[in-house]
Tab-separated table of C-alpha atoms in Angstrom:
chain	number	residue	atom	x	y	z
Y	1	MET	CA	0.000	0.000	0.000
Y	2	PHE	CA	2.847	2.381	0.837
Y	3	PHE	CA	4.332	1.674	-2.598
Y	4	ILE	CA	1.096	2.624	-4.383
Y	5	PHE	CA	0.591	5.821	-2.401
Y	6	SER	CA	4.224	6.806	-2.860
Y	7	LYS	CA	3.879	6.450	-6.642
Y	8	ILE	CA	0.745	8.607	-6.718
Y	9	PHE	CA	2.389	11.194	-4.479
Y	10	GLU	CA	5.511	11.265	-6.655
Y	11	PHE	CA	3.415	11.907	-9.761
Y	12	LEU	CA	1.468	14.769	-8.199
Y	13	ALA	CA	4.592	16.321	-6.646
Y	14	THR	CA	6.481	16.537	-9.949
Y	15	PRO	CA	6.932	20.250	-10.829
Y	16	THR	CA	6.253	19.769	-14.534
Y	17	HIS	CA	3.135	17.718	-13.850
Y	18	PHE	CA	1.946	20.382	-11.428
Y	19	ALA	CA	2.461	23.172	-13.960
Y	20	LEU	CA	0.711	21.214	-16.704
Y	21	PHE	CA	-2.176	20.434	-14.357
Y	22	ILE	CA	-2.563	24.127	-13.523
Y	23	GLY	CA	-2.425	24.989	-17.211
Y	24	ALA	CA	-5.007	22.366	-18.151
Y	25	LEU	CA	-7.285	23.513	-15.350
Y	26	GLY	CA	-6.945	27.075	-16.598
Y	27	VAL	CA	-7.870	26.093	-20.148
Y	28	ALA	CA	-10.907	24.191	-18.882
Y	29	LEU	CA	-12.078	27.115	-16.768
Y	30	SER	CA	-11.543	29.624	-19.582
Y	31	VAL	CA	-14.628	28.314	-21.432
Y	32	THR	CA	-16.846	28.646	-18.368
Y	33	ARG	CA	-18.092	31.594	-16.349
Y	34	PHE	CA	-14.737	31.458	-14.537
Y	35	LYS	CA	-12.910	32.665	-17.634
Y	36	ARG	CA	-10.843	35.261	-15.778
Y	37	THR	CA	-9.624	32.690	-13.271
Y	38	GLY	CA	-8.871	30.269	-16.080
Y	39	CYS	CA	-6.798	32.809	-17.992
Y	40	ALA	CA	-4.866	33.650	-14.819
Y	41	LEU	CA	-4.098	29.976	-14.164
Y	42	SER	CA	-3.026	29.378	-17.769
Y	43	GLY	CA	-0.752	32.414	-17.704
Y	44	GLY	CA	0.686	31.355	-14.360
Y	45	ALA	CA	1.437	27.899	-15.727
Y	46	ILE	CA	3.327	29.386	-18.679
Y	47	VAL	CA	5.381	31.618	-16.383
Y	48	LEU	CA	6.085	28.676	-14.077
Y	49	LEU	CA	7.320	26.534	-16.981
Y	50	LEU	CA	9.575	29.354	-18.202
Y	51	VAL	CA	11.068	29.781	-14.724
Y	52	MET	CA	11.654	26.047	-14.380
Y	53	GLY	CA	13.238	25.771	-17.808
Y	54	PHE	CA	15.340	28.926	-18.126
Y	55	SER	CA	16.230	30.127	-14.623
Y	56	PRO	CA	18.795	28.971	-12.002
Y	57	LEU	CA	15.983	27.348	-9.998
Y	58	ALA	CA	16.912	23.755	-10.869
Y	59	GLY	CA	20.540	24.196	-9.813
Y	60	LEU	CA	19.599	25.991	-6.602
Y	61	VAL	CA	17.367	23.101	-5.609
Y	62	ALA	CA	19.771	20.337	-6.687
Y	63	ILE	CA	23.167	21.552	-5.449
Y	64	PRO	CA	22.501	21.187	-1.671
Y	65	LEU	CA	21.498	17.560	-2.234
Y	66	GLU	CA	24.619	16.715	-4.240
Y	67	ALA	CA	26.919	18.511	-1.793
Y	68	ARG	CA	25.555	16.823	1.340
Y	69	PHE	CA	27.755	13.705	1.177
Y	70	PRO	CA	31.223	14.197	-0.365
Y	71	PRO	CA	32.998	11.178	-1.848
Y	72	PRO	CA	35.402	9.282	0.418
Y	73	PRO	CA	39.151	9.951	0.084
Y	74	ASP	CA	41.135	7.993	-2.482
Y	75	ASP	CA	43.232	6.393	0.265
Y	76	MET	CA	40.268	5.098	2.266
Y	77	PRO	CA	40.628	1.646	3.861
Y	78	ALA	CA	39.401	-1.225	1.737
Y	79	PRO	CA	35.660	-1.787	2.202
Y	80	ASP	CA	34.151	-5.116	3.153
Y	81	GLY	CA	31.351	-4.662	0.668
Y	82	ILE	CA	29.875	-2.452	-2.053
Y	83	ILE	CA	26.126	-1.895	-2.384
Y	84	VAL	CA	24.765	-0.558	-5.674
Y	85	LEU	CA	21.245	0.853	-5.791
Y	86	GLY	CA	18.976	0.419	-8.801
Y	87	GLY	CA	17.738	3.186	-11.053
Y	88	SER	CA	20.317	2.855	-13.811
Y	89	VAL	CA	18.570	0.669	-16.399
Y	90	ASP	CA	15.187	0.412	-18.090
Y	91	GLU	CA	14.350	-3.164	-17.187
Y	92	ASN	CA	11.193	-3.381	-19.289
Y	93	LEU	CA	12.747	-1.988	-22.466
Y	94	SER	CA	15.829	-4.140	-21.908
Y	95	GLY	CA	13.669	-7.223	-21.664
Y	96	MET	CA	11.475	-6.437	-24.648
Y	97	ARG	CA	14.430	-5.494	-26.856
Y	98	ASN	CA	16.620	-8.288	-25.489
Y	99	ARG	CA	19.518	-5.898	-24.954
Y	100	VAL	CA	20.703	-3.833	-22.009
Y	101	THR	CA	19.232	-0.325	-22.081
Y	102	LEU	CA	20.988	2.056	-19.708
Y	103	ALA	CA	19.250	5.051	-18.150
Y	104	GLU	CA	20.711	8.464	-17.374
Y	105	ALA	CA	22.210	7.239	-14.099
Y	106	ALA	CA	24.464	4.695	-15.841
Y	107	GLU	CA	27.448	5.659	-13.656
Y	108	ARG	CA	25.777	3.714	-10.865
Y	109	LEU	CA	26.795	0.616	-12.846
Y	110	THR	CA	30.157	1.648	-14.257
Y	111	ALA	CA	31.688	3.000	-11.027
Y	112	PRO	CA	31.248	-0.316	-9.149
Y	113	ILE	CA	33.198	-2.120	-11.864
Y	114	ALA	CA	36.269	-0.019	-11.081
Y	115	LEU	CA	35.651	-0.356	-7.338
Y	116	LYS	CA	35.419	-4.146	-7.568
Y	117	ARG	CA	38.687	-4.310	-9.490
Y	118	GLN	CA	40.335	-1.980	-6.982
Y	119	TYR	CA	38.997	-3.955	-4.008
Y	120	PRO	CA	38.657	-7.535	-5.329
Y	121	THR	CA	37.891	-9.036	-1.907
Y	122	ALA	CA	34.939	-6.708	-1.276
Y	123	ARG	CA	31.493	-8.270	-1.651
Y	124	LEU	CA	29.485	-6.615	-4.426
Y	125	VAL	CA	25.696	-6.415	-4.115
Y	126	PHE	CA	23.206	-4.954	-6.574
Y	127	THR	CA	19.728	-4.235	-5.244
Y	128	GLY	CA	16.778	-3.473	-7.500
Y	129	GLY	CA	13.653	-5.283	-8.625
Y	130	THR	CA	11.085	-3.307	-10.580
Y	131	SER	CA	9.487	0.083	-10.026
Y	132	ALA	CA	6.411	-0.814	-12.081
Y	133	LEU	CA	3.187	-0.296	-10.141
Y	134	ARG	CA	1.755	-3.647	-11.254
Y	135	GLY	CA	5.042	-5.502	-11.219
Y	136	SER	CA	7.014	-6.663	-14.225
Y	137	ALA	CA	8.364	-9.834	-15.779
Y	138	TYR	CA	11.753	-8.108	-15.921
Y	139	THR	CA	13.920	-6.833	-13.068
Y	140	GLU	CA	16.771	-4.392	-12.810
Y	141	ALA	CA	18.884	-7.036	-11.123
Y	142	GLY	CA	18.501	-9.382	-14.073
Y	143	THR	CA	19.433	-6.655	-16.541
Y	144	VAL	CA	22.430	-5.546	-14.474
Y	145	ARG	CA	23.623	-9.134	-14.152
Y	146	ARG	CA	23.645	-9.341	-17.937
Y	147	PHE	CA	25.398	-5.971	-18.323
Y	148	TRP	CA	28.181	-6.771	-15.863
Y	149	ARG	CA	28.659	-10.167	-17.476
Y	150	GLU	CA	28.933	-8.564	-20.940
Y	151	VAL	CA	31.608	-6.087	-19.789
Y	152	GLY	CA	33.664	-8.855	-18.213
Y	153	LEU	CA	33.039	-8.331	-14.506
Y	154	ASP	CA	33.742	-11.493	-12.526
Y	155	GLN	CA	30.364	-12.801	-11.317
Y	156	GLY	CA	31.795	-15.257	-8.819
Y	157	ASP	CA	30.821	-13.492	-5.597
Y	158	VAL	CA	28.350	-10.870	-6.836
Y	159	LEU	CA	24.948	-10.928	-5.129
Y	160	TYR	CA	21.697	-9.689	-6.681
Y	161	GLU	CA	18.608	-8.641	-4.734
Y	162	ASP	CA	15.664	-8.557	-7.171
Y	163	LYS	CA	12.540	-8.055	-5.031
Y	164	SER	CA	12.823	-4.434	-3.887
Y	165	ARG	CA	10.698	-1.705	-5.502
Y	166	ASN	CA	12.006	1.399	-3.719
Y	167	THR	CA	14.923	2.594	-1.601
Y	168	PHE	CA	13.261	1.567	1.655
Y	169	GLU	CA	13.026	-2.010	0.408
Y	170	ASN	CA	16.561	-1.789	-1.033
Y	171	ALA	CA	17.868	-1.199	2.485
Y	172	ALA	CA	15.738	-3.786	4.266
Y	173	PHE	CA	16.192	-6.583	1.735
Y	174	THR	CA	19.929	-5.972	1.308
Y	175	ARG	CA	20.447	-5.980	5.074
Y	176	ASP	CA	18.673	-9.326	5.329
Y	177	LEU	CA	20.650	-10.694	2.375
Y	178	VAL	CA	24.175	-9.818	3.503
Y	179	GLN	CA	23.645	-9.663	7.288
Y	180	PRO	CA	26.429	-7.114	7.925
Y	181	LYS	CA	28.560	-7.629	10.987
Y	182	PRO	CA	29.452	-4.841	13.445
Y	183	GLY	CA	32.526	-2.926	12.337
Y	184	GLU	CA	32.251	-3.851	8.663
Y	185	ARG	CA	32.672	-1.081	6.095
Y	186	TRP	CA	30.102	-1.018	3.308
Y	187	LEU	CA	30.140	1.510	0.478
Y	188	LEU	CA	26.801	2.716	-0.864
Y	189	VAL	CA	26.868	3.640	-4.561
Y	190	THR	CA	24.034	5.789	-5.879
Y	191	SER	CA	23.420	9.163	-7.508
Y	192	ALA	CA	24.771	12.089	-5.478
Y	193	MET	CA	21.333	13.703	-5.389
Y	194	HIS	CA	19.780	10.498	-4.073
Y	195	MET	CA	22.467	9.937	-1.437
Y	196	PRO	CA	20.990	11.882	1.546
Y	197	ARG	CA	17.717	9.954	1.471
Y	198	SER	CA	19.479	6.643	0.808
Y	199	VAL	CA	21.915	6.997	3.707
Y	200	GLY	CA	19.100	8.000	6.036
Y	201	ILE	CA	17.067	4.945	5.047
Y	202	PHE	CA	19.991	2.527	5.460
Y	203	ARG	CA	20.792	4.010	8.870
Y	204	LYS	CA	17.194	3.606	9.965
Y	205	ALA	CA	17.333	-0.011	8.801
Y	206	GLY	CA	20.321	-0.594	11.087
Y	207	PHE	CA	22.793	-0.814	8.232
Y	208	PRO	CA	25.426	1.961	8.478
Y	209	VAL	CA	27.046	2.713	5.133
Y	210	ILE	CA	29.750	4.945	3.655
Y	211	ALA	CA	28.511	7.242	0.898
Y	212	TYR	CA	30.114	6.815	-2.511
Y	213	PRO	CA	28.177	9.328	-4.652
Y	214	VAL	CA	28.228	9.150	-8.453
Y	215	ASP	CA	26.093	10.497	-11.311
Y	216	TYR	CA	26.527	14.194	-10.523
Y	217	ARG	CA	24.124	16.453	-12.442
Y	218	THR	CA	25.508	19.897	-11.419
Y	219	ALA	CA	28.910	21.604	-11.250
Y	220	GLY	CA	28.437	22.145	-7.519
Y	221	GLU	CA	28.212	25.932	-7.642
Y	222	MET	CA	26.139	28.607	-9.355
Y	223	SER	CA	28.974	31.005	-10.263
Y	224	GLY	CA	29.268	29.617	-13.778
Y	225	TRP	CA	25.532	29.412	-14.479
Y	226	SER	CA	24.227	30.463	-17.876
Y	227	VAL	CA	20.827	30.246	-19.529
Y	228	PRO	CA	20.438	26.638	-20.756
Y	229	ARG	CA	20.063	26.023	-24.475
Y	230	HIS	CA	17.493	23.316	-23.851
Y	231	ALA	CA	14.779	23.642	-21.226
Y	232	SER	CA	14.399	19.862	-21.062
Y	233	ARG	CA	17.657	19.517	-19.126
Y	234	SER	CA	16.476	21.991	-16.491
Y	235	PHE	CA	13.117	20.250	-16.294
Y	236	GLY	CA	14.806	16.898	-15.717
Y	237	LEU	CA	17.187	18.268	-13.085
Y	238	LEU	CA	14.402	20.058	-11.230
Y	239	GLU	CA	12.168	16.990	-11.261
Y	240	PHE	CA	14.969	14.787	-9.911
Y	241	ALA	CA	15.748	17.272	-7.139
Y	242	ALA	CA	12.099	17.881	-6.269
Y	243	HIS	CA	11.543	14.124	-6.136
Y	244	GLU	CA	14.353	13.817	-3.580
Y	245	TRP	CA	13.219	16.747	-1.411
Y	246	VAL	CA	9.650	15.451	-1.352
Y	247	GLY	CA	10.956	11.944	-0.686
Y	248	LEU	CA	13.071	13.153	2.225
Y	249	ALA	CA	10.052	14.805	3.822
Y	250	ALA	CA	7.720	11.858	3.163
Y	251	TYR	CA	10.150	9.214	4.418
Y	252	TRP	CA	10.986	11.258	7.516
Y	253	LEU	CA	7.319	11.840	8.348
Y	254	THR	CA	6.604	8.124	8.005
Y	255	GLY	CA	9.607	7.148	10.126
Y	256	LYS	CA	11.614	5.580	7.297
Y	257	THR	CA	14.649	7.881	7.628
Y	258	ASP	CA	16.607	8.939	10.681
Y	259	ALA	CA	16.493	12.682	9.919
Y	260	LEU	CA	14.755	15.170	7.662
Y	261	PHE	CA	18.053	15.916	5.884
Y	262	PRO	CA	20.621	13.253	6.867
Y	263	ALA	CA	24.202	14.455	7.196
Y	264	PRO	CA	27.602	12.719	7.180
């Protein structure tokens, strides 16, 4: 039930969806006796879309998330394990096309390859089932298994968790799978913007992890900002960031994270 409500909430909380909803409502009202209100809503939706697409708003919202957990130093002690969160492949398209289809967060899959070769004794775990509301015949874990096999990653001790549908289940199911021992060092690999919520969830699940952020979407500062050539990039960045901020609040309110904005 939580999964269904979270999906509905995510859809309604998406900035672009919200702006389009306001615009559509305005158009509908403009042919009724509430024409003035409808025109105001339609105009407001246009302004909102322009701000989201061609202003610094997306970067201002995203940068604090990406800066929250810096990467560990290059000379860090060897970890006991490496956990990789899903969100880097399109499992349904991969299955239907019978070829691995990577998503925008592909670095979640490429970075662990280098980490595993650098720390060959570390246990490598990928966690990700399907995010489809009604389930799917394909899973992220199955697609990632195929991808890592195709690029030559040794599959001998790699574990795959293929039942989880969200980050909360990633943490719980991975904890039960690997049963970490006190004092062990586990790296958590996921997008930098997703890291605060992920770390908070793993902590709440009793599984302390070391952040290893990848898939950065910003330069980390606004000093070099310029008007984007394509609004779609700003829309995507803002939606990703808004999704994380809303997720942080929702997971904290429901007791699934240890803090509203988890810190190192």
